[in-house]
mmCIF file of C-alpha atoms in Angstrom:
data_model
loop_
_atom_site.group_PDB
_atom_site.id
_atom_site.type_symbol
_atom_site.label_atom_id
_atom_site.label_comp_id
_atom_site.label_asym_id
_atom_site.label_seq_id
_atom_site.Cartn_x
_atom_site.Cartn_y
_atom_site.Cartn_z
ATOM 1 C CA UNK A 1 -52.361 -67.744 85.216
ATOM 2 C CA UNK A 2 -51.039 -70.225 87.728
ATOM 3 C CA UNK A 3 -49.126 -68.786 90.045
ATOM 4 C CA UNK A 4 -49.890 -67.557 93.240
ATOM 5 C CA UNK A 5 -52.160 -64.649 94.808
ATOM 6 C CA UNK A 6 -51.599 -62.493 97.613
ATOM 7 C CA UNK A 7 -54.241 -60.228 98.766
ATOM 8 C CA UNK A 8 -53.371 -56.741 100.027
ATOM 9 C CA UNK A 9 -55.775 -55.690 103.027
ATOM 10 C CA UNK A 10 -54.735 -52.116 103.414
ATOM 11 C CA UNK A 11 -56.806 -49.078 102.338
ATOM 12 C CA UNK A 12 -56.357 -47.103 99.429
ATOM 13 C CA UNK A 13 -52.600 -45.403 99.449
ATOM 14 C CA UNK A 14 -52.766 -41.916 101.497
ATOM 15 C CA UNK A 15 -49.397 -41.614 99.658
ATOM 16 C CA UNK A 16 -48.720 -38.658 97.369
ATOM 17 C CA UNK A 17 -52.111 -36.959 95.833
ATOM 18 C CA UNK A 18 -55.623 -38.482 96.822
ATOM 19 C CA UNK A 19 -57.401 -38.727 93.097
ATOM 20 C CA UNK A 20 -60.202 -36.261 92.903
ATOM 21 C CA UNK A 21 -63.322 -37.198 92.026
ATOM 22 C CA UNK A 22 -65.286 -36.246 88.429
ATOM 23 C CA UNK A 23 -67.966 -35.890 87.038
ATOM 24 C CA UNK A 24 -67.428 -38.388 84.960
ATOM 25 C CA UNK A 25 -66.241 -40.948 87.292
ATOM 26 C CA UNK A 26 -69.333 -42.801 88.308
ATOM 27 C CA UNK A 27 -69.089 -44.018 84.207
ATOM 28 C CA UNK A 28 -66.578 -45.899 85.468
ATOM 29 C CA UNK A 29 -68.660 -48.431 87.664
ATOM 30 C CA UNK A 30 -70.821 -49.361 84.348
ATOM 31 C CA UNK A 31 -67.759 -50.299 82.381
ATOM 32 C CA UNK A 32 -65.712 -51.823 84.846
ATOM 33 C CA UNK A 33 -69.381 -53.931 85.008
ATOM 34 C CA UNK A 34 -69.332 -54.575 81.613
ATOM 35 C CA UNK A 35 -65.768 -55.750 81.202
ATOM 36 C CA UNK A 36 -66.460 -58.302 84.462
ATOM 37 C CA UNK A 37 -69.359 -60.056 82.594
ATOM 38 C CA UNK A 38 -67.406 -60.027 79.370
ATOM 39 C CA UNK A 39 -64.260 -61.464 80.970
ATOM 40 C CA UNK A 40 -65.709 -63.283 83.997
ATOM 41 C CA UNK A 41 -65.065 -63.722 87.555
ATOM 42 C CA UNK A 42 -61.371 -64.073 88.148
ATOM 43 C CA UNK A 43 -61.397 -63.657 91.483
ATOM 44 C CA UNK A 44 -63.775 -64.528 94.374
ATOM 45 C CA UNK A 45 -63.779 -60.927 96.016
ATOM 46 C CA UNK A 46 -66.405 -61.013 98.422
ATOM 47 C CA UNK A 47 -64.261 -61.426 101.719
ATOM 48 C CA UNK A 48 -60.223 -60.623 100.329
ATOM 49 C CA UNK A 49 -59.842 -57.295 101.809
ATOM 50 C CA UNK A 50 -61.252 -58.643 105.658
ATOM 51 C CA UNK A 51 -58.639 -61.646 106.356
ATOM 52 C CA UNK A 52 -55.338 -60.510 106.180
ATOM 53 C CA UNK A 53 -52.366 -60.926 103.313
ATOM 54 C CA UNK A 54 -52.746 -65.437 103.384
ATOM 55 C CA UNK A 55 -51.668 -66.375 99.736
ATOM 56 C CA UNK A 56 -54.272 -68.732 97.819
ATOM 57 C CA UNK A 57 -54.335 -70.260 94.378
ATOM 58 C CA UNK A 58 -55.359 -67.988 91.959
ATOM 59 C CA UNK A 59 -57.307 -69.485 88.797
ATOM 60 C CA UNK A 60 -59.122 -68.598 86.111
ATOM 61 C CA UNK A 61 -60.795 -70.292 83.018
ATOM 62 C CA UNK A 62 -60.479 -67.060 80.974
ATOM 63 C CA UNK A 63 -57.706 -65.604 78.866
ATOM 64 C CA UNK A 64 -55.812 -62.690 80.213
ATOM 65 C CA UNK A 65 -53.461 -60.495 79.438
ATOM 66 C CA UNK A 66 -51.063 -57.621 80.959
ATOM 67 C CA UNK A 67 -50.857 -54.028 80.656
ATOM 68 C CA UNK A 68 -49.147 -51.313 82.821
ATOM 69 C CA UNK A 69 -49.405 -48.862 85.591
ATOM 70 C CA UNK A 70 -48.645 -45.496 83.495
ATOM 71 C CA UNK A 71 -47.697 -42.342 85.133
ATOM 72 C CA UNK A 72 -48.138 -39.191 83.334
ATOM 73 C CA UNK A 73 -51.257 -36.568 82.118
ATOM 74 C CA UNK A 74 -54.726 -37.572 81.993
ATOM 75 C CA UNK A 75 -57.737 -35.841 80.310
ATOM 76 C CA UNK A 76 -61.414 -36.073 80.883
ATOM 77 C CA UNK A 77 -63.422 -35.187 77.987
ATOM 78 C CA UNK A 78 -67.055 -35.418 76.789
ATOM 79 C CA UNK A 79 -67.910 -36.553 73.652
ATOM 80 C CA UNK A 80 -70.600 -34.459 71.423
ATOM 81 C CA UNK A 81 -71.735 -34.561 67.722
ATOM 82 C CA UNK A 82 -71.212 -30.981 65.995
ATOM 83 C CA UNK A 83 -71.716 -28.916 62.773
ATOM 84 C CA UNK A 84 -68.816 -27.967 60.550
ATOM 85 C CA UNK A 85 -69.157 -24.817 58.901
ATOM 86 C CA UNK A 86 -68.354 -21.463 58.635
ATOM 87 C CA UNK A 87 -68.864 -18.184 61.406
ATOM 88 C CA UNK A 88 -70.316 -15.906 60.976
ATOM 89 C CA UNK A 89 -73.754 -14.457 59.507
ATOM 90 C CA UNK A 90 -74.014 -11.276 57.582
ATOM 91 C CA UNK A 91 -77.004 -9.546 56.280
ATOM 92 C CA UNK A 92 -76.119 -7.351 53.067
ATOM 93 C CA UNK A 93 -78.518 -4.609 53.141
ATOM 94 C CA UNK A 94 -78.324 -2.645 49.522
ATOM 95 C CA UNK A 95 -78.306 1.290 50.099
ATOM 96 C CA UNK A 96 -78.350 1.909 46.031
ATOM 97 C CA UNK A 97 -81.506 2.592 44.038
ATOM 98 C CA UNK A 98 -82.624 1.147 40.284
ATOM 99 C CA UNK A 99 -82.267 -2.692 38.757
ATOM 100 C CA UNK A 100 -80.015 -4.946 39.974
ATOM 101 C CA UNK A 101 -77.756 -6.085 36.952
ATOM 102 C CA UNK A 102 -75.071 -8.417 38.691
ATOM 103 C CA UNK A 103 -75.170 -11.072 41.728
ATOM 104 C CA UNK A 104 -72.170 -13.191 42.964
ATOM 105 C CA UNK A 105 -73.249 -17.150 43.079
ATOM 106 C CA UNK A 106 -73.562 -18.431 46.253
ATOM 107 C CA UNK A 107 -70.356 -19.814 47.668
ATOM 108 C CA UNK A 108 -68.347 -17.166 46.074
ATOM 109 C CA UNK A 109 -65.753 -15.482 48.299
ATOM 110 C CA UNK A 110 -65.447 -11.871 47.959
ATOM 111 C CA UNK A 111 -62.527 -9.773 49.433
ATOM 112 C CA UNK A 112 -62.522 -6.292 51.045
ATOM 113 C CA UNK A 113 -62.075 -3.948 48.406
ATOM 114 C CA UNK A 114 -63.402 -5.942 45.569
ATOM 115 C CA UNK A 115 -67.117 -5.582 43.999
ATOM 116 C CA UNK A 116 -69.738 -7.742 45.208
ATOM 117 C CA UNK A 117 -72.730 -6.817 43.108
ATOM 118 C CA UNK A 118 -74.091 -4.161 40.678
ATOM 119 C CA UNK A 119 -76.732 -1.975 40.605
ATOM 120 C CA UNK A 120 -78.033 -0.226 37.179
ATOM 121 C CA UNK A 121 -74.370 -1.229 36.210
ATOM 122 C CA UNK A 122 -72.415 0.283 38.871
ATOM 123 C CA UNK A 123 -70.621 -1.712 41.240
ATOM 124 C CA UNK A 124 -71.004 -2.012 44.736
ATOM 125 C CA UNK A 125 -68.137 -2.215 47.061
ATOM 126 C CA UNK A 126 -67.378 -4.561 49.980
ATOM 127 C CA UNK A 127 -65.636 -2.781 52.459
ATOM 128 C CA UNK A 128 -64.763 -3.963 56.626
ATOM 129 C CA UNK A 129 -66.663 -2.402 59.331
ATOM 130 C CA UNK A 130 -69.212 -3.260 61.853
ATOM 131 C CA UNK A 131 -71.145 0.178 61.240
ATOM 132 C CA UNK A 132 -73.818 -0.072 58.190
ATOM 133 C CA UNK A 133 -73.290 2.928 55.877
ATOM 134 C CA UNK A 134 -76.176 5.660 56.325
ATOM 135 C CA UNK A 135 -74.713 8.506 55.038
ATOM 136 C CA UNK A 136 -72.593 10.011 52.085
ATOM 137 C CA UNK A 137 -68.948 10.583 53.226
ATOM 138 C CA UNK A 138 -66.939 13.426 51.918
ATOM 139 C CA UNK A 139 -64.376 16.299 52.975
ATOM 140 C CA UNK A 140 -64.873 17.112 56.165
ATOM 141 C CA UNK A 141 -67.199 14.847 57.488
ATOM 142 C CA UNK A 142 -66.553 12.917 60.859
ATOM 143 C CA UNK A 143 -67.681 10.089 62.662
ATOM 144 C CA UNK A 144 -67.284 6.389 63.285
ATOM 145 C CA UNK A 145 -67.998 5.249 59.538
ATOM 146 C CA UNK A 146 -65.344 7.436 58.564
ATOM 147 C CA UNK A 147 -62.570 5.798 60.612
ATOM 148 C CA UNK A 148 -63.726 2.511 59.065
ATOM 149 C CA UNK A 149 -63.871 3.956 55.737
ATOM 150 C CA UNK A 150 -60.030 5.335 56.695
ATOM 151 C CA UNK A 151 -59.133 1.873 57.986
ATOM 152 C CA UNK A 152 -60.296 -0.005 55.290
ATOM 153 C CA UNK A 153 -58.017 2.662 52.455
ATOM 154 C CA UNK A 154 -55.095 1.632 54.386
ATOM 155 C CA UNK A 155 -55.685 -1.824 54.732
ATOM 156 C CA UNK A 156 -55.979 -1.923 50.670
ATOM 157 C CA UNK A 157 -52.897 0.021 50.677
ATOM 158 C CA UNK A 158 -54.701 3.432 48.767
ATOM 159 C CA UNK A 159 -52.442 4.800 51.605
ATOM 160 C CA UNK A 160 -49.834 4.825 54.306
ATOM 161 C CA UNK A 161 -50.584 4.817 57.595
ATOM 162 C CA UNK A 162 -47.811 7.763 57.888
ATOM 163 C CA UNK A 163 -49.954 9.602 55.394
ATOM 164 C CA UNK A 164 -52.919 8.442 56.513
ATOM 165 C CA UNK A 165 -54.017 7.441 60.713
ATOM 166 C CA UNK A 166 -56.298 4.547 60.183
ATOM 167 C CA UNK A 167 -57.789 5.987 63.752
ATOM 168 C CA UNK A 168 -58.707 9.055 62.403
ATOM 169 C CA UNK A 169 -62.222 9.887 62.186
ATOM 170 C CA UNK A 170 -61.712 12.513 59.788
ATOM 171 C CA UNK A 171 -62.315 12.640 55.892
ATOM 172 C CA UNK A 172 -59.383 14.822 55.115
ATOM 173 C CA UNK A 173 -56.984 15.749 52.098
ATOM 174 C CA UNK A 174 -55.834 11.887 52.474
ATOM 175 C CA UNK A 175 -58.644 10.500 52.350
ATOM 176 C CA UNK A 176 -60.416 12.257 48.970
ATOM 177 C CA UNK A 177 -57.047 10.864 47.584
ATOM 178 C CA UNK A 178 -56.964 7.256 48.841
ATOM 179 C CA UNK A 179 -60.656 7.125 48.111
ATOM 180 C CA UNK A 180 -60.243 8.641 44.244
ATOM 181 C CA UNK A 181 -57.628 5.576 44.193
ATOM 182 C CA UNK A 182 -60.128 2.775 45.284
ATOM 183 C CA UNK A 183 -63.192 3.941 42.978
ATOM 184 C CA UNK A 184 -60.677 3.980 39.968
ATOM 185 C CA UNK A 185 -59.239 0.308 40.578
ATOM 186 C CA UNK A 186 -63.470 -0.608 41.319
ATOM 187 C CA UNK A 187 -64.882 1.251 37.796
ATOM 188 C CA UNK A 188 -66.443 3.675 39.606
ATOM 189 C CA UNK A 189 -66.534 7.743 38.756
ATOM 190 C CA UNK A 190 -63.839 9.200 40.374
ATOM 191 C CA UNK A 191 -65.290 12.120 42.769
ATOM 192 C CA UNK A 192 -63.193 11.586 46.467
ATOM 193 C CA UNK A 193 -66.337 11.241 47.993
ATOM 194 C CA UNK A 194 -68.369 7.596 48.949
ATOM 195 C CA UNK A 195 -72.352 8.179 47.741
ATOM 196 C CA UNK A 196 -74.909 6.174 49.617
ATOM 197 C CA UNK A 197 -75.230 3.061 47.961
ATOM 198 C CA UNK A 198 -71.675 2.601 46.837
ATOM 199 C CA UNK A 199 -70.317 0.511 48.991
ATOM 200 C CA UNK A 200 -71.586 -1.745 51.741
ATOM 201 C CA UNK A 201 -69.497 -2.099 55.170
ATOM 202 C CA UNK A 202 -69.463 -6.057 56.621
ATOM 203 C CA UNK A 203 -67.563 -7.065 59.936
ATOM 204 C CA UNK A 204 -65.758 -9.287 57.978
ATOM 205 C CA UNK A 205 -62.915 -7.944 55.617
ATOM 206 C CA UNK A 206 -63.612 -11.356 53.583
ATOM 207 C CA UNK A 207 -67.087 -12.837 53.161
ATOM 208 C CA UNK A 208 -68.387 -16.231 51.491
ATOM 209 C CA UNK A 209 -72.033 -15.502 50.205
ATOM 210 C CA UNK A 210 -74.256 -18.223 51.775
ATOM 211 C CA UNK A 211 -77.754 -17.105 50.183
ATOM 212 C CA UNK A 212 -78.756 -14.227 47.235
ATOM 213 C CA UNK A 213 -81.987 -12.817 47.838
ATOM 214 C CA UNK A 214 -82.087 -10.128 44.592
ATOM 215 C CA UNK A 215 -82.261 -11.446 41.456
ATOM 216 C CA UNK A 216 -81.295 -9.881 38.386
ATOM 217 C CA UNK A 217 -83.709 -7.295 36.741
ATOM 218 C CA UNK A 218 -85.254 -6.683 39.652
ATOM 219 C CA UNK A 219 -85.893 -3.847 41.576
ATOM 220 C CA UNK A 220 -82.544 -2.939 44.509
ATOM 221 C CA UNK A 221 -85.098 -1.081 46.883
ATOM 222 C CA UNK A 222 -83.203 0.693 49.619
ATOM 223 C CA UNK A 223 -83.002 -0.825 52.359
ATOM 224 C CA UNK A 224 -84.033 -4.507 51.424
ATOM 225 C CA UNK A 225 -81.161 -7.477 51.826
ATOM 226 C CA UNK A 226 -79.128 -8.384 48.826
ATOM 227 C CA UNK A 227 -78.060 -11.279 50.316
ATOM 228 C CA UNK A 228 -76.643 -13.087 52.932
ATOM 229 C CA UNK A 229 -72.890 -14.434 54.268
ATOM 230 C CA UNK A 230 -70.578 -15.460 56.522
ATOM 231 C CA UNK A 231 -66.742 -14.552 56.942
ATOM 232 C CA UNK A 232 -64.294 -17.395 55.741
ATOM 233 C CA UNK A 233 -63.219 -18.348 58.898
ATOM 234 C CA UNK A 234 -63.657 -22.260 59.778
ATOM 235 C CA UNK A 235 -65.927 -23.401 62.802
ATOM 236 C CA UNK A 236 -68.009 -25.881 64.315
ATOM 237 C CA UNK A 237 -71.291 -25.455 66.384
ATOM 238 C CA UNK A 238 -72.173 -27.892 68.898
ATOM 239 C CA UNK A 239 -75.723 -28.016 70.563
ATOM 240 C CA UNK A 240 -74.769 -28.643 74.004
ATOM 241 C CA UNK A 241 -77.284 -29.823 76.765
ATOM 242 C CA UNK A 242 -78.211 -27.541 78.694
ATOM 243 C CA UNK A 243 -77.180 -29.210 81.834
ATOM 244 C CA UNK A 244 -73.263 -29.878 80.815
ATOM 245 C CA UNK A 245 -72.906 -26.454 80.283
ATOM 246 C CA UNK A 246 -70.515 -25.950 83.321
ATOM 247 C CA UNK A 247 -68.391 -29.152 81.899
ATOM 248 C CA UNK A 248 -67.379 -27.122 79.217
ATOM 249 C CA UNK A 249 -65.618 -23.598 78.758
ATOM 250 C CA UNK A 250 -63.828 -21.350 76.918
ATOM 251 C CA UNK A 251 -60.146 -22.384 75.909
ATOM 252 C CA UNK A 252 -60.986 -26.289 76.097
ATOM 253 C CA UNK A 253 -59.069 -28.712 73.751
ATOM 254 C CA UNK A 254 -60.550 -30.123 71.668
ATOM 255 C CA UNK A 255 -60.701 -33.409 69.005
ATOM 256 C CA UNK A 256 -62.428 -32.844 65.832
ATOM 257 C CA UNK A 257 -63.577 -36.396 63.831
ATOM 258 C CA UNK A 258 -64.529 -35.155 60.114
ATOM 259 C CA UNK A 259 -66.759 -36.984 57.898
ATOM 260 C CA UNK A 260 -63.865 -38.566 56.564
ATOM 261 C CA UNK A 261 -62.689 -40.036 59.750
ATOM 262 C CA UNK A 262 -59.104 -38.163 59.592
ATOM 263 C CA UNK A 263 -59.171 -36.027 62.923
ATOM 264 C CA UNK A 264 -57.920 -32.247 63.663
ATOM 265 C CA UNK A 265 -57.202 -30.059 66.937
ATOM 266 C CA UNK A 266 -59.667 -27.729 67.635
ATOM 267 C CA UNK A 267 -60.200 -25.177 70.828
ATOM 268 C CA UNK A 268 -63.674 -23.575 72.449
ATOM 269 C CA UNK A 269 -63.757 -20.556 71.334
ATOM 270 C CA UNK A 270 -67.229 -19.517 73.204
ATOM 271 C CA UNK A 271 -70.143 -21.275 75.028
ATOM 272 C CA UNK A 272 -73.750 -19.809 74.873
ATOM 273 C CA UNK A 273 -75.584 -18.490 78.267
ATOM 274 C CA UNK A 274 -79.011 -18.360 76.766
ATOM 275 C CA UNK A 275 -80.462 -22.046 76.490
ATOM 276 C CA UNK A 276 -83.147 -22.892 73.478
ATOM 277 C CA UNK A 277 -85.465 -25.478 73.747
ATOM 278 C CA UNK A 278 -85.158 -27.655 70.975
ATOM 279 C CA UNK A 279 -86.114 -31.174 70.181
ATOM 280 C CA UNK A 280 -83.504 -33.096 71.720
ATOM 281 C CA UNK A 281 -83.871 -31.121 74.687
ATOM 282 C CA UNK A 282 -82.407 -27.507 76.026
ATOM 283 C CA UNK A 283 -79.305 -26.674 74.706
ATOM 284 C CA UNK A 284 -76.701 -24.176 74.514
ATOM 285 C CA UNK A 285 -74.697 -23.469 71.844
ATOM 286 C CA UNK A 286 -70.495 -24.016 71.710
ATOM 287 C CA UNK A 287 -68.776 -22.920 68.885
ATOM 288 C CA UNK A 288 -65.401 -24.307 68.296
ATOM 289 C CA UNK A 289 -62.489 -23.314 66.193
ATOM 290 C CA UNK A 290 -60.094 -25.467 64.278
ATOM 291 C CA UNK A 291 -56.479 -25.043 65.278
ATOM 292 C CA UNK A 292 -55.931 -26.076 61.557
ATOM 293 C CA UNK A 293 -59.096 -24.743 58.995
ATOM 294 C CA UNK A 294 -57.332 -26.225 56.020
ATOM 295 C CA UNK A 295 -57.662 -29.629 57.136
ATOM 296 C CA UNK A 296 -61.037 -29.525 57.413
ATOM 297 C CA UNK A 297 -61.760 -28.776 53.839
ATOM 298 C CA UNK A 298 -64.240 -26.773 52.232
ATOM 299 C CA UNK A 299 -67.564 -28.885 53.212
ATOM 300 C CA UNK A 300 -70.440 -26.920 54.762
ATOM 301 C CA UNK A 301 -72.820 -28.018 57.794
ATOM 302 C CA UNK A 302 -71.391 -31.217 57.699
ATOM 303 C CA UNK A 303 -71.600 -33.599 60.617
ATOM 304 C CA UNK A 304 -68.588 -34.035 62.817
ATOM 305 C CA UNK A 305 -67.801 -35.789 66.361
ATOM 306 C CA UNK A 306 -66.169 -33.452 68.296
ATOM 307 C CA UNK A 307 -64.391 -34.276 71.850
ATOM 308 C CA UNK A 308 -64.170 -31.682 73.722
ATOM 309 C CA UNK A 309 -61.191 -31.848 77.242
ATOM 310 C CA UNK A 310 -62.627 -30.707 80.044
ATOM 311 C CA UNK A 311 -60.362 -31.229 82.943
ATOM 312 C CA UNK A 312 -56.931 -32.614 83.029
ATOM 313 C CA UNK A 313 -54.818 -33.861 85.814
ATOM 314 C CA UNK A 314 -50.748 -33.845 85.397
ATOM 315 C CA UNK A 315 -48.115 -36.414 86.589
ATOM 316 C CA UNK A 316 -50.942 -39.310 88.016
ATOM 317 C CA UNK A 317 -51.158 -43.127 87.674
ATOM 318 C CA UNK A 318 -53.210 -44.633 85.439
ATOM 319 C CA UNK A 319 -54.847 -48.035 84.458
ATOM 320 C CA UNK A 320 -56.911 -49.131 81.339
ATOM 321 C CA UNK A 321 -60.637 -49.089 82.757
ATOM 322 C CA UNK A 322 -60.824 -52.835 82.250
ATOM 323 C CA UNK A 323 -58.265 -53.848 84.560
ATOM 324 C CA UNK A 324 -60.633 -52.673 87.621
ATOM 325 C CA UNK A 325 -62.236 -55.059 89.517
ATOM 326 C CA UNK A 326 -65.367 -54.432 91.226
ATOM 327 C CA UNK A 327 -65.247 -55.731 95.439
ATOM 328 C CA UNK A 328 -67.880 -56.573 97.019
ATOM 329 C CA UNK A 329 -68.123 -54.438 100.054
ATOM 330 C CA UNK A 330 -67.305 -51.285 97.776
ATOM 331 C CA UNK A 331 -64.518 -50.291 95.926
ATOM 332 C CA UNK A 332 -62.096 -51.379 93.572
ATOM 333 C CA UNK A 333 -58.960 -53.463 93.154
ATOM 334 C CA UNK A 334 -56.681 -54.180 90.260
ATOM 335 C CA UNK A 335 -54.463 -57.660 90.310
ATOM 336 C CA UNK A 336 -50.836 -56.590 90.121
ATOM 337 C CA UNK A 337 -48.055 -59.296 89.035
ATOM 338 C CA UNK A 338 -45.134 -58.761 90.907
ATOM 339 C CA UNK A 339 -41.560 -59.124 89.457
ATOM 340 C CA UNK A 340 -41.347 -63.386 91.199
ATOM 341 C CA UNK A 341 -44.911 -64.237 89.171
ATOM 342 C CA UNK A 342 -47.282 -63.680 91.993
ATOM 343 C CA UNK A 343 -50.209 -61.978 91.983
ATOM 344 C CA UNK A 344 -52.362 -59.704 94.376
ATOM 345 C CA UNK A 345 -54.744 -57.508 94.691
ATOM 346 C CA UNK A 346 -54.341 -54.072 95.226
ATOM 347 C CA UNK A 347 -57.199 -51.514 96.495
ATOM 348 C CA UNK A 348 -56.934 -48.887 94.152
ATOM 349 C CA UNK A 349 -59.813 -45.214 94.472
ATOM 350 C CA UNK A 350 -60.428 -43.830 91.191
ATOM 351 C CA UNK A 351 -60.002 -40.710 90.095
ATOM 352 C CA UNK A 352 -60.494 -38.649 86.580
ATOM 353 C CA UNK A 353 -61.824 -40.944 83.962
ATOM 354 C CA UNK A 354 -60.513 -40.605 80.021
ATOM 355 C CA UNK A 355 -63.622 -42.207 78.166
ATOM 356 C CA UNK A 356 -62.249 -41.919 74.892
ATOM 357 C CA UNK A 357 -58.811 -43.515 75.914
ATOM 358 C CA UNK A 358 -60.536 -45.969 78.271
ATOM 359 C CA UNK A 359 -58.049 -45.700 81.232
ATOM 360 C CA UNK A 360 -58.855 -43.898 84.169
ATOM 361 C CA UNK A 361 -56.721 -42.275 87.437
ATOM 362 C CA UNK A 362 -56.137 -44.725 89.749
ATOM 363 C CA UNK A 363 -54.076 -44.890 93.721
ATOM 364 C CA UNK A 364 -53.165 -47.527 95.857
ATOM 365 C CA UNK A 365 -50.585 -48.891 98.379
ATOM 366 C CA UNK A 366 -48.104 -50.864 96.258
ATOM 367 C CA UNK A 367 -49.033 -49.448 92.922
ATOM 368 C CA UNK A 368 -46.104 -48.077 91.009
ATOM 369 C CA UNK A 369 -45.616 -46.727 87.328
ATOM 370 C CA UNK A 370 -44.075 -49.616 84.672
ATOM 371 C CA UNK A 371 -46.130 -52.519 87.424
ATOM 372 C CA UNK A 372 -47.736 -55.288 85.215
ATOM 373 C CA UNK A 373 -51.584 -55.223 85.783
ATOM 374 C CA UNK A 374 -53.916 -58.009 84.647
ATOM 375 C CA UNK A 375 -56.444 -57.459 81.904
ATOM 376 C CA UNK A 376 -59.299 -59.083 80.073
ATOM 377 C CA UNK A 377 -57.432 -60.853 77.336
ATOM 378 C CA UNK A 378 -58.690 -60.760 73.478
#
């Protein structure tokens, strides 16, 4: 780099939008720190910005290289390891009495509608609905478990809902039939009316069994927990610190690294308010959902790197972090190269800082979008 430098003395621009500050901006100080020591001093900045625009020889012993002023969208995000599994967790409490003959294996998906174990050789039914069976349900009876019992025959298509309102609390004419339909295609004994113990209601209409607590032969006392599962449904947890809580909420992006290394799109679907002490500190807990489950495969409480977005500013200048040069009264500078070959320096404040892409929000008077910057070289 041998041609010429000329120093720019003004302030930061007060052109267009001031750069806010983040929370994540002081990071910026360490690296720019970092890539100074690494690269070394090109410039002797103690005194630039105090005596005017004179032009002096600019050398360096280093190697350099260029990069550009880019205008466009920046994010900020935080970077946090995370636990890819599955949500949910369901407690299967068994209503029948007598021996349990038949378990599913864990890891076996059951569906709505379909048996999920047997008790002295009579099946019992999974069937959607957050309210735990208690009762037998037959003509006439109302309440809440009978509009989820009506739900769940016209979700499995025992009936229409023109024949049948899946609001209804009612166990009407309709429902004895829909019902008779559902405990033939199951092996049960056709009566029109659901006995205690026949079927078991989940929140989930599809559950993958996680943990069997019965075992076969024994004894299915009422009331004791079959086993144990969680719905189908992709997600990762993330054990936040307690203290970035308020960095992160509900409809971030967010960056998913598998074990594999291939990355997916996820988005915060919920951040805890209750904090648990736990041995890396208090933390809350995020759960995040893939924008594509199938891509994360079928892999349970696996590690993942998640990267969660949590602020963004829109139609902004930035520079790769390493282009930032440190002054010494305070502040920063970046060394454009004009269009002739010259170079200056240009007082630049910093705004919202992109860890994971290493560039950072940056104004200044002169500093355009496309201008050639100078960079620590490879």
């Amino acid at each position: 780099m041998s041609a010429t430098q000329t120093v720019d003395t003004g302030p930061a621009s007060a052109k267009g939008r001031r750069p806010r500050r983040h929370r994540l901006g002081r990071l910026v100080a360490v690296i720019v720190g970092g890539a100074m020591v690494a690269a070394g001093a090109r410039f002797a900045l103690s005194g630039p910005f105090a005596t005017g625009t004179k032009e002096t020889p600019a050398r360096t012993a280093v190697a350099t290289a260029l990069a550009q002023v880019i205008r466009g969208t920046l994010s900020a995000r935080t970077m946090e390891n995370g636990t890819l599994g599955y949500a949910g967790d369901y407690q299967v409490v068994n209503k029948a009495g007598g021996t349990v003959t038949g378990l599913p294996a864990v890891g076996r998906v059951v569906s709505q509608g379909r048996v999920l174990y047997h008790v002295d050789g009579k099946p019992v039914v999974l069937l959607r609905g957050a309210v735990p069976v208690y009762r037998d349900l037959s003509w006439g009876t109302q309440g809440t478990d009978v509009r989820q019992l009506n739900t769940a025959l016209v979700d499995l298509g025992y009936a229409t809902t023109g024949e049948l309102d899946p609001g209804s609390d009612y166990f009407g004419r309709r429902t004895y039939y829909a019902l008779k339909e559902l405990q033939e295609a199951v092996g049960l004994e056709q009566t029109g009316a659901l006995t205690l113990g026949q079927a078991v209601f989940v929140p989930a209409g599809r559950i993958r069994v996680t943990k069997v607590m019965a075992v076969p032969g024994g004894m299915a006392a009422a009331g004791s927990v079959v086993l144990r599962a969680s719905s189908t449904a992709r997600q990762i947890t993330v054990e936040l610190n307690a203290s970035r809580q308020s960095q992160v909420v509900t409809g971030d992006k967010v960056t998913i690294t598998l074990p594999n290394g291939t990355t997916t799109p996820g988005v915060v679907s919920s951040v805890g308010k209750v904090a648990v002490k736990a041995d890396s500190g208090t933390t809350v807990e995020v759960r995040i959902k893939p924008l594509k489950p199938r891509a994360t495969g079928q892999l349970d409480q696996a590690p993942v790197h998640v990267s969660i977005v949590t602020d963004t500013v829109k139609d902004v200048l930035s520079v790769p972090v390493n282009a930032l040069l440190a002054l010494a009264g305070g502040g920063y500078a970046v060394e454009a190269v004009e269009t002739d070959g010259r170079h200056r320096l240009i007082r630049v404040e910093t705004g919202l800082f992109d860890d994971s892409a290493g560039t950072v929000e940056v104004a200044g008077d002169g500093l355009a979008a496309g201008q050639n910057i100078v960079v620590p070289g490879t």
